[in-house]
mmCIF file of C-alpha atoms and ligand atoms in Angstrom:
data_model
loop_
_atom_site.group_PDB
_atom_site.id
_atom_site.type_symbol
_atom_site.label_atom_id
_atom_site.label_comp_id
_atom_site.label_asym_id
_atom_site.label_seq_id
_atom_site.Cartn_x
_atom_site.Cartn_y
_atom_site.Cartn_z
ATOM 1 C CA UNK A 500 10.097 -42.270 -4.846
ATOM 2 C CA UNK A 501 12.695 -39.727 -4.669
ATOM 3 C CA UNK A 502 12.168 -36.325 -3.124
ATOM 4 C CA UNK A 503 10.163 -33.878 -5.327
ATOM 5 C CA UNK A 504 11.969 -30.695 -6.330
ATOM 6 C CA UNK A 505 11.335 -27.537 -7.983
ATOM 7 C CA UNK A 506 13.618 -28.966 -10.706
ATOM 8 C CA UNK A 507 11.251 -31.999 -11.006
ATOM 9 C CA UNK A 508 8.216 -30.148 -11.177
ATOM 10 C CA UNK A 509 9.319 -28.096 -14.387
ATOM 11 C CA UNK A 510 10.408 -31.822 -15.986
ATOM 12 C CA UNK A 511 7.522 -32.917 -15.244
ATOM 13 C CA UNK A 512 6.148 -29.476 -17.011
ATOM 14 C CA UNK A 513 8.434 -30.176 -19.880
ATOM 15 C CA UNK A 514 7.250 -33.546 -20.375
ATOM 16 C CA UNK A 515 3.900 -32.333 -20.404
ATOM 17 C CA UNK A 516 3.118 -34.791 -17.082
ATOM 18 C CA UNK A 517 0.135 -33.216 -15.175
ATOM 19 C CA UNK A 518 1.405 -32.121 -11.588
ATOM 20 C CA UNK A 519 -0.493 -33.575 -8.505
ATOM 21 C CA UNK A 520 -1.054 -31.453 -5.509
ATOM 22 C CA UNK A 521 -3.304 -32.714 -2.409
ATOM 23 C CA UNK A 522 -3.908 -30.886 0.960
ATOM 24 C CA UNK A 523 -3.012 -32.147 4.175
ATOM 25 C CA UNK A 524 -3.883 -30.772 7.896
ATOM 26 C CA UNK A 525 -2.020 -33.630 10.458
ATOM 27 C CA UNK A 526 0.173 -36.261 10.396
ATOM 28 C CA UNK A 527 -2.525 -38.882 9.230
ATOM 29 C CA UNK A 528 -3.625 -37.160 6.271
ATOM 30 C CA UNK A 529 0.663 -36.563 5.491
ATOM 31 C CA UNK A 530 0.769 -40.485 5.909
ATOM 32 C CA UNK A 531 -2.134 -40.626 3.239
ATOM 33 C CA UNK A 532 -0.956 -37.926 0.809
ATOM 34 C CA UNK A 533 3.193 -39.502 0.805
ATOM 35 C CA UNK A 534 1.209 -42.831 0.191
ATOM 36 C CA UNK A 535 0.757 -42.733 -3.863
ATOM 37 C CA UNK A 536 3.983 -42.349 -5.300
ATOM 38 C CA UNK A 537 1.968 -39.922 -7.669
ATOM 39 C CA UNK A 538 1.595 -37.144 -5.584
ATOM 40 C CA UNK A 539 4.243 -34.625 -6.174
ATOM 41 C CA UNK A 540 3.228 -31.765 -4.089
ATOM 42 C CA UNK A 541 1.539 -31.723 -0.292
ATOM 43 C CA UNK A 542 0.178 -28.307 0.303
ATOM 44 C CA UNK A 543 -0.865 -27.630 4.539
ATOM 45 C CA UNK A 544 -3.289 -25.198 2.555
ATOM 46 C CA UNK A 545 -4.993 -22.729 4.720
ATOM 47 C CA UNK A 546 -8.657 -24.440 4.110
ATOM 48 C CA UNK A 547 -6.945 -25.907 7.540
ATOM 49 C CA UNK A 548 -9.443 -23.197 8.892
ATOM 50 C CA UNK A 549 -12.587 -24.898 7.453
ATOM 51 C CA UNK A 550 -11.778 -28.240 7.123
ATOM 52 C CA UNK A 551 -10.069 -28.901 10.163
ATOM 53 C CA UNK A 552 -10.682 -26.308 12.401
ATOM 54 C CA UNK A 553 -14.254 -25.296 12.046
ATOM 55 C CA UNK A 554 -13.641 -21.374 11.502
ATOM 56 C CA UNK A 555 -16.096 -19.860 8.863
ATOM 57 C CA UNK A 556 -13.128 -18.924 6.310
ATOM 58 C CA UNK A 557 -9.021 -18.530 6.178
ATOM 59 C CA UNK A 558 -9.546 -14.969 7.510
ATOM 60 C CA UNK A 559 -9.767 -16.373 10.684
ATOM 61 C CA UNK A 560 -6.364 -18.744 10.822
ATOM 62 C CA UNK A 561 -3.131 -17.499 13.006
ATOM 63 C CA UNK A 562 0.463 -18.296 12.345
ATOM 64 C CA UNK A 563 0.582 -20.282 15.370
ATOM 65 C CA UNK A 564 -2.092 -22.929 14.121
ATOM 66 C CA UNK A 565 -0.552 -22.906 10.698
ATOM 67 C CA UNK A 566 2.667 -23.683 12.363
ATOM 68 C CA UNK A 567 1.272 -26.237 14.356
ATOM 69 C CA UNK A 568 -0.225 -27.867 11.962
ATOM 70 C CA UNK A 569 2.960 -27.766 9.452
ATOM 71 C CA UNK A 570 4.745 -29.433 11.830
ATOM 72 C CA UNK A 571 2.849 -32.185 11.694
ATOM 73 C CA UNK A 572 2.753 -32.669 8.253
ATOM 74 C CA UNK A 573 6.243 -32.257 8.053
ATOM 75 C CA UNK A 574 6.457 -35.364 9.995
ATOM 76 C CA UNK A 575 3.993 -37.467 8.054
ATOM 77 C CA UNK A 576 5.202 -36.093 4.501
ATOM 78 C CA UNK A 577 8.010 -38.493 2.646
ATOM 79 C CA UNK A 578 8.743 -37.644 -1.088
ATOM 80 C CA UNK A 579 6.155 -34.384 -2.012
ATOM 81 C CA UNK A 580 7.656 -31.068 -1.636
ATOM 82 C CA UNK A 581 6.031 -30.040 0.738
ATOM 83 C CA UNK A 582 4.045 -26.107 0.648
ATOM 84 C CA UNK A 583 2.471 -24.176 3.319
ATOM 85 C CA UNK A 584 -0.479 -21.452 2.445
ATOM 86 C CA UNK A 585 1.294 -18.489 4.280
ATOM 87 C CA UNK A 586 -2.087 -17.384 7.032
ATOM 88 C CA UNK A 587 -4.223 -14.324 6.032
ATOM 89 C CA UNK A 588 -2.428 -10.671 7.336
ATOM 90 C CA UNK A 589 1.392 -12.493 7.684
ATOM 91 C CA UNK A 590 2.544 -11.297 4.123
ATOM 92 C CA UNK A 591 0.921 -7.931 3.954
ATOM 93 C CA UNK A 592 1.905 -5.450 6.666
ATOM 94 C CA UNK A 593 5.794 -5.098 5.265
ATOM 95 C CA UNK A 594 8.702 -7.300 3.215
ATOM 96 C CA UNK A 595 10.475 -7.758 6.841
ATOM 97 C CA UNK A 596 7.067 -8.950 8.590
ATOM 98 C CA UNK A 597 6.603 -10.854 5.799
ATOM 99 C CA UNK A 598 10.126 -12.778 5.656
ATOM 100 C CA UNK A 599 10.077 -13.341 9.383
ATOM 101 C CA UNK A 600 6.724 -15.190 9.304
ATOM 102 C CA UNK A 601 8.315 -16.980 6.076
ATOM 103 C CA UNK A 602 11.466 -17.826 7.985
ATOM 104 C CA UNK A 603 9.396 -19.411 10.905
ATOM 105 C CA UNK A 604 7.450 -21.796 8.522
ATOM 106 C CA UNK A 605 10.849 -23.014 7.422
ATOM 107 C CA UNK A 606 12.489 -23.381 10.168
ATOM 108 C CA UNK A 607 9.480 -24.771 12.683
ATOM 109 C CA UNK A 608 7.197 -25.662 10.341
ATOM 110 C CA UNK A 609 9.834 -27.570 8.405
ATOM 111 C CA UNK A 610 8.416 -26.338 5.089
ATOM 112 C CA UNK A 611 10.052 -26.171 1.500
ATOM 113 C CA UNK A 612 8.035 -24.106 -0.372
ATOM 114 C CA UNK A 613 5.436 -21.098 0.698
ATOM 115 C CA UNK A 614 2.230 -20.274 -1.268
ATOM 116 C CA UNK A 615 1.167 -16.345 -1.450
ATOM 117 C CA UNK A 616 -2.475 -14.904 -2.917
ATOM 118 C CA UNK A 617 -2.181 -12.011 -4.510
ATOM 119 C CA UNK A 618 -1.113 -10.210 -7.693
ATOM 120 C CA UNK A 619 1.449 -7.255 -8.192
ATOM 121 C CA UNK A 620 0.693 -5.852 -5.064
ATOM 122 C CA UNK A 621 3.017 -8.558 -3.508
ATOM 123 C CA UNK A 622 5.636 -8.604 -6.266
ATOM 124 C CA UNK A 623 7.714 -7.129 -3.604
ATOM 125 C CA UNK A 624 7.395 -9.593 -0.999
ATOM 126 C CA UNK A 625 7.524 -12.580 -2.907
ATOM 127 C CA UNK A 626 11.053 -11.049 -4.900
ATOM 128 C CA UNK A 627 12.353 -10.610 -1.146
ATOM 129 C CA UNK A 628 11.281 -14.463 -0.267
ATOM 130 C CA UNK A 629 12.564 -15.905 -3.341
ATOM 131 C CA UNK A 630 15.816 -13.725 -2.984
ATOM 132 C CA UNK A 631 17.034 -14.799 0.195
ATOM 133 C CA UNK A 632 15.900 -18.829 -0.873
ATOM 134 C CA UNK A 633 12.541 -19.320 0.303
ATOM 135 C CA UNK A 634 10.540 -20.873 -2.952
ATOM 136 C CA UNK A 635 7.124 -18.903 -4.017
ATOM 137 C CA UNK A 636 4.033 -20.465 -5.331
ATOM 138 C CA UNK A 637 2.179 -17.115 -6.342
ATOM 139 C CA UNK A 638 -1.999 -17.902 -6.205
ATOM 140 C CA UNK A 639 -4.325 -15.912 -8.492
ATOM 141 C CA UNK A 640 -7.752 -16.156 -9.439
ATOM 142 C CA UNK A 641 -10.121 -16.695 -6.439
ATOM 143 C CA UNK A 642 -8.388 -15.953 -3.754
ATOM 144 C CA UNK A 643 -10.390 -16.975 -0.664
ATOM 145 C CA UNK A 644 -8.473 -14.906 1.913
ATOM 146 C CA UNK A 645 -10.351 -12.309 -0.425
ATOM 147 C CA UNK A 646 -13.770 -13.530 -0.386
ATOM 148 C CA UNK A 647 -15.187 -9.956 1.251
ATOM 149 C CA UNK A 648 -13.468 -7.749 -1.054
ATOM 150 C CA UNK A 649 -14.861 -10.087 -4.144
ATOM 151 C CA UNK A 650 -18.349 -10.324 -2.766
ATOM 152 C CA UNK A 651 -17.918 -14.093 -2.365
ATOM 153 C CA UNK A 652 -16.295 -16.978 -3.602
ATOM 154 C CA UNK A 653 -17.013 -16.402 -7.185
ATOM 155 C CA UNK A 654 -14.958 -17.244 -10.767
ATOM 156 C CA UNK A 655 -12.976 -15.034 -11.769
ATOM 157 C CA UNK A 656 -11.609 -13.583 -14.899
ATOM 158 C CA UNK A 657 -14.619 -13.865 -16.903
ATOM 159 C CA UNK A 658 -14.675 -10.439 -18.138
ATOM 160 C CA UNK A 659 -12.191 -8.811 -20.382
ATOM 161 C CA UNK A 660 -10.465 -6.595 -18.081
ATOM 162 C CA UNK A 661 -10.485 -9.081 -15.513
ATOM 163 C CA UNK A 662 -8.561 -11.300 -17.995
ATOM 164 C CA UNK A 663 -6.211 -9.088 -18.429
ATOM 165 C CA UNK A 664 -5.614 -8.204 -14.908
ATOM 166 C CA UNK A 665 -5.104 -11.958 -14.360
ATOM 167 C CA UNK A 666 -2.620 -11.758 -17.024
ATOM 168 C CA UNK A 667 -0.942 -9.591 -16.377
ATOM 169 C CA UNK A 668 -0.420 -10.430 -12.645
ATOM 170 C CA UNK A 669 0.562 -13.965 -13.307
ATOM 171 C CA UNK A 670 3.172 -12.291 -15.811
ATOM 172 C CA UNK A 671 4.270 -9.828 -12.976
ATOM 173 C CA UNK A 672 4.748 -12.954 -10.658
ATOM 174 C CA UNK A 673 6.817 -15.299 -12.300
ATOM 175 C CA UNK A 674 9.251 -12.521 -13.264
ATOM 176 C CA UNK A 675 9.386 -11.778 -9.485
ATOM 177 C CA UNK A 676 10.705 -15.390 -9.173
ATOM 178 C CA UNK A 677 7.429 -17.695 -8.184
ATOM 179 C CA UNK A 678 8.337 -21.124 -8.959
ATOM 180 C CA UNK A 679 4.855 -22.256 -9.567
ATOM 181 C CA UNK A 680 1.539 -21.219 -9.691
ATOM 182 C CA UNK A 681 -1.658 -22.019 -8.441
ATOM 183 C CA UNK A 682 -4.811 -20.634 -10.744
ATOM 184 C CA UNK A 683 -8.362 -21.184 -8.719
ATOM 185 C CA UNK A 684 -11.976 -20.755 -10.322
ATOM 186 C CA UNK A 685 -10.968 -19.147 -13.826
ATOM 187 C CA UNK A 686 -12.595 -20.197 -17.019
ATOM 188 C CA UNK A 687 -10.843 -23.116 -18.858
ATOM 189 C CA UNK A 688 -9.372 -20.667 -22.076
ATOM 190 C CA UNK A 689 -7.662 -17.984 -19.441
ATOM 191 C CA UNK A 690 -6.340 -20.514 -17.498
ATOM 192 C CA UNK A 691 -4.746 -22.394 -20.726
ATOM 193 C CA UNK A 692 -3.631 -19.284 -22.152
ATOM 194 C CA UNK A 693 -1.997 -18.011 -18.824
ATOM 195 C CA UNK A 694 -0.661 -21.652 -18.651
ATOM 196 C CA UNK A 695 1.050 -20.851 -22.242
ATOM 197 C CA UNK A 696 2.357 -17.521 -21.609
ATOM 198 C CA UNK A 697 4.082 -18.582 -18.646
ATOM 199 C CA UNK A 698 7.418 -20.698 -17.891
ATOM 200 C CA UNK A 699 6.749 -22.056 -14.784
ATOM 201 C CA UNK A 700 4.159 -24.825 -13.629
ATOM 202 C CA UNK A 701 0.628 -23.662 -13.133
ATOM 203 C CA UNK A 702 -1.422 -25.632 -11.003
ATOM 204 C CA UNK A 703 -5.455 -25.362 -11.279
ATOM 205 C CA UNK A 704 -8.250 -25.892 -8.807
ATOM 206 C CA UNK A 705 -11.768 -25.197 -11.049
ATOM 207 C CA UNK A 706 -9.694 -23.611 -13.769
ATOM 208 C CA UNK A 707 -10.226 -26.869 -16.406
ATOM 209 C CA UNK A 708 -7.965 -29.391 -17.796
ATOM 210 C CA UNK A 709 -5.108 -27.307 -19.148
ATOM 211 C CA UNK A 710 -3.142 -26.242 -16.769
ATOM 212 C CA UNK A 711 0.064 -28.261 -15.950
ATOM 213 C CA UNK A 712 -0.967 -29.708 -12.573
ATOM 214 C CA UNK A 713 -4.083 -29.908 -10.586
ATOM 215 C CA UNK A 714 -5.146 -29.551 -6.946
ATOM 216 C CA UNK A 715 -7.843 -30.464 -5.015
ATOM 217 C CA UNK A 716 -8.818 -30.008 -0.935
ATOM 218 C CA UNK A 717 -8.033 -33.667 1.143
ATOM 219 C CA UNK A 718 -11.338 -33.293 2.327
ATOM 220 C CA UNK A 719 -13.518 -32.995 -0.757
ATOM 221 C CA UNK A 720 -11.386 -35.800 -2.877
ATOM 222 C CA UNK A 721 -12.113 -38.090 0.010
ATOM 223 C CA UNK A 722 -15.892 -37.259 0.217
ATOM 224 C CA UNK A 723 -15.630 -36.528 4.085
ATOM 225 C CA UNK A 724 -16.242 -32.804 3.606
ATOM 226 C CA UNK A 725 -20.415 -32.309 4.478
ATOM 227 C CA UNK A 726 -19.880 -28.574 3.657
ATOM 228 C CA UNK A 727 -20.793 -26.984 0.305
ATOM 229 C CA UNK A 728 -19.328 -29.111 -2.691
ATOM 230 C CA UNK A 729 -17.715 -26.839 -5.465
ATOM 231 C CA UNK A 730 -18.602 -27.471 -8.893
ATOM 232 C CA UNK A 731 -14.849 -28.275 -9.610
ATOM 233 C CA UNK A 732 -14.655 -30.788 -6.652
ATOM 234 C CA UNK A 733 -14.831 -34.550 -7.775
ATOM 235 C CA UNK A 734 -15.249 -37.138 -4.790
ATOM 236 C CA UNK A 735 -12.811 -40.018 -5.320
ATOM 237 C CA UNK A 736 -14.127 -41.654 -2.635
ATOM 238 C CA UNK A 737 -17.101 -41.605 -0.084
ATOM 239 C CA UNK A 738 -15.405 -41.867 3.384
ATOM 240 C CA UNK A 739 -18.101 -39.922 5.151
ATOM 241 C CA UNK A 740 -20.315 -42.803 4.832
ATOM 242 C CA UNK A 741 -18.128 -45.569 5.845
ATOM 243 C CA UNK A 742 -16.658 -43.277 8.601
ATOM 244 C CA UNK A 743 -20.436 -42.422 10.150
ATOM 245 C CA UNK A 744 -21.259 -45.868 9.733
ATOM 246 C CA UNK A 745 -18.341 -46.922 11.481
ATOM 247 C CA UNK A 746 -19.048 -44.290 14.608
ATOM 248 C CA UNK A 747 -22.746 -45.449 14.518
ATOM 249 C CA UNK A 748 -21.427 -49.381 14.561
ATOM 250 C CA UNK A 749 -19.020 -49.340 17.465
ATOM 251 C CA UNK A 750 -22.874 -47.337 19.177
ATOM 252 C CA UNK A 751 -24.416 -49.754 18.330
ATOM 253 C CA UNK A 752 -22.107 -53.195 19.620
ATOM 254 C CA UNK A 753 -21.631 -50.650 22.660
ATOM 255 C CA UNK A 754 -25.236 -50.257 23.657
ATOM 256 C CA UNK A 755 -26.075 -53.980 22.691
ATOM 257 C CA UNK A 756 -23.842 -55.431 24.544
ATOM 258 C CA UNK A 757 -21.453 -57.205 21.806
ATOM 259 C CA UNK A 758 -18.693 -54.804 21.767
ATOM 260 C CA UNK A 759 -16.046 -56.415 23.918
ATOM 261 C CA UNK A 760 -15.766 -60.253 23.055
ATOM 262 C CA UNK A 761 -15.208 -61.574 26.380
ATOM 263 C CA UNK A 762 -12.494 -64.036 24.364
ATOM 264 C CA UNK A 763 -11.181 -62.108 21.616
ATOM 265 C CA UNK A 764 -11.324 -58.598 22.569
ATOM 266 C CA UNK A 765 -11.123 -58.726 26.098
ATOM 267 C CA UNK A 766 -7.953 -60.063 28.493
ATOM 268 C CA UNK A 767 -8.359 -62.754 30.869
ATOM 269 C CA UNK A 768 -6.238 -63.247 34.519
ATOM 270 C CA UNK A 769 -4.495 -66.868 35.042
ATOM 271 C CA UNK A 770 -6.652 -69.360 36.834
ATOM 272 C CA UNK A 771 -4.547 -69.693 39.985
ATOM 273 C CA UNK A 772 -3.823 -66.045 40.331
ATOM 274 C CA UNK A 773 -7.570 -65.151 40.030
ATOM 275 C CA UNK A 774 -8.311 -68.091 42.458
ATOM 276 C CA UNK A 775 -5.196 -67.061 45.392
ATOM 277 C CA UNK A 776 -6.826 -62.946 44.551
ATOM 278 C CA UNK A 777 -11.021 -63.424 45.557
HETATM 279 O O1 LIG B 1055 -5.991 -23.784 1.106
HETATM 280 C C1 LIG B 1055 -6.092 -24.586 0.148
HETATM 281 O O2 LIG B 1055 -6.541 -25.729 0.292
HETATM 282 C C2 LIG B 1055 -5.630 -24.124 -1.166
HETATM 283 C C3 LIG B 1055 -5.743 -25.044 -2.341
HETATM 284 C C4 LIG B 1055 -7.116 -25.507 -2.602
HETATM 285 C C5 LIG B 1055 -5.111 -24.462 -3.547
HETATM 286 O O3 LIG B 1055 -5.153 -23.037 -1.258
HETATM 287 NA NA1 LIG B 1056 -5.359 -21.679 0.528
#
C-alpha cells in the first residue's frame, strides 16, 4: 500500500471509510501494525508508559523514552502515517518549549504527525505546530495525562455543560488547524454529533460507532494486556495465553530434559576432527 497521508485520511472521511489507528511501542509491534494493509494510522501513543514500561500512568513518561521508542517504530512502520502522543509537561510550559520538543520528534523520532490532549487552552500551541508544518491530532474527552485533575479515568461529556465544553473545544481545535481528532470515553450521541459538526477526521476510542475512525491500544486488541480491561476494549486475539504457554513450554522441555534434540537442535563436530581433538 501506498503511504498514508493527511490527504488520504479525509478521502477516506469523504467516502465515509472508517479510519484504523493501532498503537505501537518497538520495532516488532511497527512490523505487526504495517502488516494489514488496513491500518492507516500507527500512533507510538503514550500508554508506552503502562504497557511497555511498567509506570503507573503517562504522567510519568520523559521525552527521551518517547523518543526512543519513536525511533523504533519509525523503523518498523511502512505505509501508516505514523503519530507520536507528545509526553505529559512537553507542550505546556510555552509555544517555543513546545515546538522544540515537537521539532525533536520529527527530526529523531522520525515522526509525521504529533497528537496533543487538551482543549482551548492549547489552541495556541497547536496553531504554532501546525503553522510552521508539523501536523496536529488534537485529543479530547478523557484525557489520561489528566486523570488527577478528573478524579480518574472516567467518561466524559455526559452532562450538559460538559457537552458543550467538548464542543466547543473540538470546534476551537480544528479551526486552530488539527488535522484529525481523537475523541476517548464520550457517550456515542456527543461523539456523532461532534463527528458532524466538524471537517476533519475524528477518531474514537470508547466513544461508539460513529466517529470516522477508531483506535484501540496494541496491547488490549491482542489480549496480552493482564491490566484492567476497558469496557470499550475488544480482544481480537488471546496472545497472553499462547505467549505464557509458550514461556511455561520451553520450562518445561528445559527442566525435562527434551529441549535440545541432540540431532535436530543441537550441532555436531566431524568424526575425524573430534577423534584427532580427545
Ligand atoms: O496513548 C494511547 O495509546 C492513546 C490512544 C489510545 C488514543 O492515546
Ligand atoms: Na495517549
Amino acid at each position: 500500500r501506498k503511504k498514508v497521508t493527511i490527504q488520504a485520511l479525509h478521502a477516506l472521511r469523504q467516502s465515509k471509510t472508517p479510519i484504523t489507528m493501532v498503537t505501537a511501542y518497538d520495532y516488532p509491534s511497527a512490523v505487526a501494525c504495517s502488516s494489514s494493509p488496513l491500518t492507516d494510522i500507527t500512533l507510538v501513543g503514550d500508554s508506552l508508559a503502562q504497557v511497555c514500561l511498567g509506570y503507573a500512568s503517562t504522567t510519568q513518561l520523559t521525552m527521551e523514552e518517547m523518543v526512543h521508542h519513536a525511533k523504533a517504530v519509525a523503523r518498523g512502520t511502512t505505509h501508516p502515517l505514523l503519530v507520536a502522543d507528545m509526553p505529559y509537561g512537553s507542550y505546556y510550559t510555552s509555544v517555543s518549549d513546545a515546538v522544540a520538543n515537537a521539532v525533536r520528534l520529527v527530526r529523531e523520532g522520525r515522526m509525521e504527525g504529533l497528537k496533543l490532549e487538551g482543549g482551548k487552552e492549547i489552541v495556541d500551541v497547536v496553531r504554532r505546530l501546525t503553522e510552521v508544518g508539523i501536523p496536529v491530532m488534537a485529543h479530547v474527552g478523557l484525557m489520561p495525562q489528566r486523570h488527577c485533575a478528573m478524579s480518574g479515568y472516567k467518561v466524559q461529556g455526559k452532562s450538559v455543560e460538559g457537552a458543550k465544553k467538548l464542543l466547543s473545544d473540538a470546534l476551537a481545535l480544528e479551526e486552530a488547524g488539527a488535522f484529525a481528532m481523537v475523541i476517548e470515553a464520550v457517550p456515542q450521541e456527543l461523539a456523532k454529533y461532534v463527528t458532524d459538526r466538524l471537517k476533519i477526521p475524528t477518531i474514537g476510542i470508547g466513544a461508539g460507532p460513529h466517529t470516522n475512525g477508531q483506535v484501540l491500544v496494541y496491547d488490549d486488541l491482542l489480549g496480552t494486556w493482564s491490566g484492567h480491561k476497558a469496557k470499550f476494549v475488544r480482544r481480537f486475539g488471546n496472545l497472553k495465553g499462547v505467549r505464557d504457554q509458550a514461556i511455561h513450554a520451553f520450562g518445561e522441555a528445559v527442566r525435562d530434559g527434551t529441549f535440545p534434540d541432540p540431532q535436530k537442535e543441537s550441532y555436531s563436530m566431524d568424526e575425524d576432527e573430534w577423534t584427532k581433538f580427545i
